[in-house]
CSV table of C-alpha atoms in Angstrom, one decimal:
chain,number,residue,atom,x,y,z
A,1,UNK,CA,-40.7,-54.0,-67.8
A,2,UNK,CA,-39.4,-57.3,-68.0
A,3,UNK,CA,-38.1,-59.4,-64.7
A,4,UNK,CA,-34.2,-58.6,-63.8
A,5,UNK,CA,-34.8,-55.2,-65.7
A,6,UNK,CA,-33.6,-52.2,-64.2
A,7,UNK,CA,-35.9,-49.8,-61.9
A,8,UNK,CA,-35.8,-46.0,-62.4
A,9,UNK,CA,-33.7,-44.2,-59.4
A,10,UNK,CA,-35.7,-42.6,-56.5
A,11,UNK,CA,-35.0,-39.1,-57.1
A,12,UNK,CA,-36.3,-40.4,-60.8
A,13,UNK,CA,-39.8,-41.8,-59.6
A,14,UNK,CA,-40.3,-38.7,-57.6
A,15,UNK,CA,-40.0,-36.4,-60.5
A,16,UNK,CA,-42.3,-38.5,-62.2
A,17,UNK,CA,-44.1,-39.7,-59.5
A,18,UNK,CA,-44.7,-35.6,-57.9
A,19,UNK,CA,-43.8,-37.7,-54.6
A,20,UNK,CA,-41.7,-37.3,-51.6
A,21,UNK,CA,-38.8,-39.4,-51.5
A,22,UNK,CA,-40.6,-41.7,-47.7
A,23,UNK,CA,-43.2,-42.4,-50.2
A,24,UNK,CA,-41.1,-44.2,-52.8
A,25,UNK,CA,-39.0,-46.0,-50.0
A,26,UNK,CA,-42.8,-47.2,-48.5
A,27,UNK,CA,-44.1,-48.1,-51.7
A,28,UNK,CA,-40.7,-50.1,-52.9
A,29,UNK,CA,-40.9,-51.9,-49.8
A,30,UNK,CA,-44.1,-52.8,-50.3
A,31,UNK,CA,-43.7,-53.8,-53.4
A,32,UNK,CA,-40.3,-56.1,-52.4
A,33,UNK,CA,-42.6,-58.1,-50.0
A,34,UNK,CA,-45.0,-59.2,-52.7
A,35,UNK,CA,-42.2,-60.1,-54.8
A,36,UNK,CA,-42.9,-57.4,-57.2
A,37,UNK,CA,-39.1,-55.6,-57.0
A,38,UNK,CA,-35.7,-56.7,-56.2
A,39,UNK,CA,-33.8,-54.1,-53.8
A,40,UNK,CA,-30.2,-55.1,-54.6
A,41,UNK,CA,-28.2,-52.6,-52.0
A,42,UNK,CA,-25.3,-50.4,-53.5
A,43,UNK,CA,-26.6,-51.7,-57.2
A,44,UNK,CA,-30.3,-50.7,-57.1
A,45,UNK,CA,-33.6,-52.1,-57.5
A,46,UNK,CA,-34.7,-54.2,-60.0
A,47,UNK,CA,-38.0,-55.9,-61.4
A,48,UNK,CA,-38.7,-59.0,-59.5
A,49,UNK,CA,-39.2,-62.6,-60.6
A,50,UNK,CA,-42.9,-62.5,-59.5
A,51,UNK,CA,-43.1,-65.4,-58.6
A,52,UNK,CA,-45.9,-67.0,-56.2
A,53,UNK,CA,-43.5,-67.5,-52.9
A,54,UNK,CA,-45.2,-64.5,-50.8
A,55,UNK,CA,-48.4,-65.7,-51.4
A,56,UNK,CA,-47.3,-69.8,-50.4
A,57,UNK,CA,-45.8,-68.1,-47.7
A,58,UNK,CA,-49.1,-66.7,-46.7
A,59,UNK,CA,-51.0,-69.9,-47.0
A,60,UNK,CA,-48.8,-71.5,-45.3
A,61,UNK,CA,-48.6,-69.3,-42.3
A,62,UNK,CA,-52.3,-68.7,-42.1
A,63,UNK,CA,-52.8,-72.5,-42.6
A,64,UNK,CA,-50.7,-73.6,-39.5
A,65,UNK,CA,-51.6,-71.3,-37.3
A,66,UNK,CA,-55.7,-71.7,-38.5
A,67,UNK,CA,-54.5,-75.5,-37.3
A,68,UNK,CA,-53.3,-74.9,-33.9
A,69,UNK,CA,-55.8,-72.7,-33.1
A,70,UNK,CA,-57.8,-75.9,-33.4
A,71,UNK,CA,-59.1,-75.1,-37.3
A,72,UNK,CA,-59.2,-78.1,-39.9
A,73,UNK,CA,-57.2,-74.9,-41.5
A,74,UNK,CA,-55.0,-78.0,-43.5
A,75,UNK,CA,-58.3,-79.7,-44.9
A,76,UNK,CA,-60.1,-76.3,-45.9
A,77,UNK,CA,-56.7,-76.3,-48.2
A,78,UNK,CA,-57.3,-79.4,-49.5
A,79,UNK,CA,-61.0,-78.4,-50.4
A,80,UNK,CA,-59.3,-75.7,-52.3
A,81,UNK,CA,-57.3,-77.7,-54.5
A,82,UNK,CA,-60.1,-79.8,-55.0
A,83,UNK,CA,-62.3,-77.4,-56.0
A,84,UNK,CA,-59.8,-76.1,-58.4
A,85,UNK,CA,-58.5,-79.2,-59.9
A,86,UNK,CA,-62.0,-81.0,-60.3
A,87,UNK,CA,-63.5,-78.1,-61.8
A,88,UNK,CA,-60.6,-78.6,-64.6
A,89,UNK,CA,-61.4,-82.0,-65.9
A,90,UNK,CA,-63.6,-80.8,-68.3
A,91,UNK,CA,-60.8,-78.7,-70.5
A,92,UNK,CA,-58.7,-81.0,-69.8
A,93,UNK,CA,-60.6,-83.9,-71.4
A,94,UNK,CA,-61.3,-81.6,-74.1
A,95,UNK,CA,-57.6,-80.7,-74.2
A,96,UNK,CA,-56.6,-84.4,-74.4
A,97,UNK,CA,-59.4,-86.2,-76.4
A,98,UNK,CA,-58.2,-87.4,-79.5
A,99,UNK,CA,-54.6,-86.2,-78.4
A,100,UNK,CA,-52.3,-86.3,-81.6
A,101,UNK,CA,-49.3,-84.2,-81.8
A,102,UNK,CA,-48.0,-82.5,-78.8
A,103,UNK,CA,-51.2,-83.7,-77.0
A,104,UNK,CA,-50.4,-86.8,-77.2
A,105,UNK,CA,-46.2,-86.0,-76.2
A,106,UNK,CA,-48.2,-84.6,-72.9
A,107,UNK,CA,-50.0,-87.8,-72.4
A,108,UNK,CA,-46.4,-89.7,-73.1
A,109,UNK,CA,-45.2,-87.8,-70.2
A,110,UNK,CA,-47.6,-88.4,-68.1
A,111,UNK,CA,-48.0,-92.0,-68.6
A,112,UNK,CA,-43.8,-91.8,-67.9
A,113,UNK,CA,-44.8,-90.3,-64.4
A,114,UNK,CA,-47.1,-92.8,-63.9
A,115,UNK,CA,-45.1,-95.6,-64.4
A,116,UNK,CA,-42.1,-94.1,-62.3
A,117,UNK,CA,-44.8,-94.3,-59.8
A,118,UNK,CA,-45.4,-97.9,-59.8
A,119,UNK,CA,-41.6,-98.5,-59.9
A,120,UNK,CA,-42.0,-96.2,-56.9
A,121,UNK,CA,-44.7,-97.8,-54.6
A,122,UNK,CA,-43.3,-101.4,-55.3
A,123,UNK,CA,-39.9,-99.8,-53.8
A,124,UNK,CA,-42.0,-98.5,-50.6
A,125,UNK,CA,-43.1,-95.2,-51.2
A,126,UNK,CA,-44.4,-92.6,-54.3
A,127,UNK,CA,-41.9,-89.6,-54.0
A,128,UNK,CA,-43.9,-85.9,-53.0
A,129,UNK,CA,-41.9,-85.1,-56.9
A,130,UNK,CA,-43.6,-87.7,-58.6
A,131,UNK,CA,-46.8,-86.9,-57.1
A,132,UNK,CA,-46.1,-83.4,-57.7
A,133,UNK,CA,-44.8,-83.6,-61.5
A,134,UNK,CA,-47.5,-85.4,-62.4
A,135,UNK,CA,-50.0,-82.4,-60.9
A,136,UNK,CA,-47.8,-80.0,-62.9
A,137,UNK,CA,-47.5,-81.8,-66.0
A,138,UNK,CA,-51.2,-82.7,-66.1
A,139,UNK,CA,-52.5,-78.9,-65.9
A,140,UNK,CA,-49.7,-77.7,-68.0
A,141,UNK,CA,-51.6,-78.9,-71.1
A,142,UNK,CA,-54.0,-76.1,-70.9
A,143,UNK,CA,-51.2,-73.5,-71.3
A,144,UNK,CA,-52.1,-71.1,-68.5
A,145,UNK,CA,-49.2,-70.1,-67.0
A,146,UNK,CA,-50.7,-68.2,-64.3
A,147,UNK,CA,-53.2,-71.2,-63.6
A,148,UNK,CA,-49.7,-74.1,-63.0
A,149,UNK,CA,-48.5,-70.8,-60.8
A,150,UNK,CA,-51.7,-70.9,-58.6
A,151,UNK,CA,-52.0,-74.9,-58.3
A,152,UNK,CA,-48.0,-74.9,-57.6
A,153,UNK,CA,-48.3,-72.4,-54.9
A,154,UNK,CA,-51.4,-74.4,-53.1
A,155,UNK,CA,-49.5,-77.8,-53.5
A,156,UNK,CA,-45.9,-76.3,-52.0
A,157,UNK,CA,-48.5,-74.9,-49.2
A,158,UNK,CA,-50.2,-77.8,-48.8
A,159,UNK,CA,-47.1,-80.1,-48.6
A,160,UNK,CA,-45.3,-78.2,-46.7
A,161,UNK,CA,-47.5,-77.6,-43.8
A,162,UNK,CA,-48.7,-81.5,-44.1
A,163,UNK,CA,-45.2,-82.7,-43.3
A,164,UNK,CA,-44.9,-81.2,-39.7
A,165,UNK,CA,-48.6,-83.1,-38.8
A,166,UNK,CA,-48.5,-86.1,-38.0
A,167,UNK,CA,-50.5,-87.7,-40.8
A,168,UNK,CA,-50.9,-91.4,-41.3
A,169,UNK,CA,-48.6,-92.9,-44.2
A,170,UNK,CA,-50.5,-93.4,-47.4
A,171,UNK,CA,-50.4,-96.7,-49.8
A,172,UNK,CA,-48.7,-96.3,-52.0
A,173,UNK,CA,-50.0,-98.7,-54.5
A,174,UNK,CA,-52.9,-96.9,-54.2
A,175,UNK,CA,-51.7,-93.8,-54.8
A,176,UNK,CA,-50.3,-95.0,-58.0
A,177,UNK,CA,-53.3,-96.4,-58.8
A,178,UNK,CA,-55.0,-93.2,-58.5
A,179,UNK,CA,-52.9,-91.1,-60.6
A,180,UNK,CA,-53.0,-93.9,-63.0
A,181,UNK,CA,-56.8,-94.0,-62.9
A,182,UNK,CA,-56.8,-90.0,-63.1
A,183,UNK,CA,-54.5,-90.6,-66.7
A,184,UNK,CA,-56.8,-93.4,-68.0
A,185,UNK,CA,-60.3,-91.2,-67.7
A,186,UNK,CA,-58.8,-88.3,-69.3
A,187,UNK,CA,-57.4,-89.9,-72.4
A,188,UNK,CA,-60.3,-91.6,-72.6
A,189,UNK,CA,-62.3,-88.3,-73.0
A,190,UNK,CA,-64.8,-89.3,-70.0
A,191,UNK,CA,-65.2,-86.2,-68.0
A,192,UNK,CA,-67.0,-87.9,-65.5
A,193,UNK,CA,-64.9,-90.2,-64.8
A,194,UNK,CA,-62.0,-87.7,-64.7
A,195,UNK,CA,-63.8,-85.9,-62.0
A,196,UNK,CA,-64.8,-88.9,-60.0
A,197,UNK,CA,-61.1,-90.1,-60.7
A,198,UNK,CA,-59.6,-86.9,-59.2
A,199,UNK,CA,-62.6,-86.8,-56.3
A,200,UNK,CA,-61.2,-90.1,-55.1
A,201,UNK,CA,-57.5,-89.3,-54.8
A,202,UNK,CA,-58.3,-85.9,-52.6
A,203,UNK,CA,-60.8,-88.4,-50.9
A,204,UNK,CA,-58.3,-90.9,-49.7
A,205,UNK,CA,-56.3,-87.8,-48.3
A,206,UNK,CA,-59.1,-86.2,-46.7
A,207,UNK,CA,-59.3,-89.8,-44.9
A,208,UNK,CA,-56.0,-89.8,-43.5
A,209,UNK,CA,-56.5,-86.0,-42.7
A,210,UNK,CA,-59.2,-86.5,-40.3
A,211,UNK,CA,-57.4,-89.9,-38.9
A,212,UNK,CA,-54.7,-87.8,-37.8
């Protein structure tokens, strides 16, 4: 069933079900908390957007109370998106090497975000939805839907739990220089390079991570 589609009726999915009617309230409810179903009151219940809020939710609970219970909770998040955004580059350049086509309309959009960027830092300071487009746009190009769902829900996480820290303001020049360097070793098709590219920017966060 698609999202916004109609649910059967309780009495329905406890004929079909053979289960009492507390069952299908517990299990609705369940399922309304993970974003699975809509209860709409008076109207009825309704396939969900399934989208990845609960689980950013989740992270970002479990990540702010891991860090004032004394945890580097923040940085084990950042390790995370590390792990999963390094381990990419090599699809990625293989995605984008020799880009012609739409390939190479990605890489036109990306180069667009990167130069908003540098208009950006020589105002003062790279807006989070630069930085963030250019994440989105970037991984987009493998056309994994569930994957830009994942790394979407670890950056809102992130983000939003490193705005209430006190974390020292980044360069940014630099960080335009990163995501420009990030670009430059992917079209290139040099997967090393990629990686080392996108081990640097998490890097320089890690550093102002521990400084605060």
């Amino acid at each position: 069933m698609p999202p916004g589609a109609a649910m059967p009726t309780e009495s329905e999915l406890m004929e079909r079900l053979d289960v009492s009617r507390n069952s299908v309230r517990e299990a609705l409810k369940a399922l309304q908390a993970m974003g699975i179903v809509e209860i709409r009151h008076g109207f009825g219940t309704y396939v969900g957007a399934m989208s990845m809020a609960p689980m950013t939710e989740q992270l970002s609970f479990r990540t702010v109370a891991g860090h004032y219970r004394g945890e580097s909770s923040l940085l084990q998040l950042l390790e995370l998106r590390e792990a999963v955004e390094t381990g990419l580059m090599a699809r990625l350049v293989a995605e984008y090497g020799g880009a012609s086509g739409a390939g190479e309309e990605r890489l036109a959009a990306l180069e667009a975000l990167v130069a908003r960027m540098r208009e950006e830092a020589r105002a003062g300071a790279v807006r989070a939805e630069t930085d963030r487009a250019f994440h989105s746009a970037l991984y987009a190009g493998l056309g994994n839907a569930l994957l830009s769902e994942v790394l979407d829900a670890f950056w809102d996480a992130f983000h939003r739990v490193r705005t209430d820290l006190a974390e020292p303001r980044a360069d940014p020049v630099e960080t335009w220089r990163q995501h420009a360097e990030i670009l430059a070793a992917v079209r290139s098709g040099d997967m090393r390079r990629a990686e080392e590219a996108v081990r640097d920017h998490f890097g320089n966060i890690r550093e102002r991570l521990r400084a605060s």
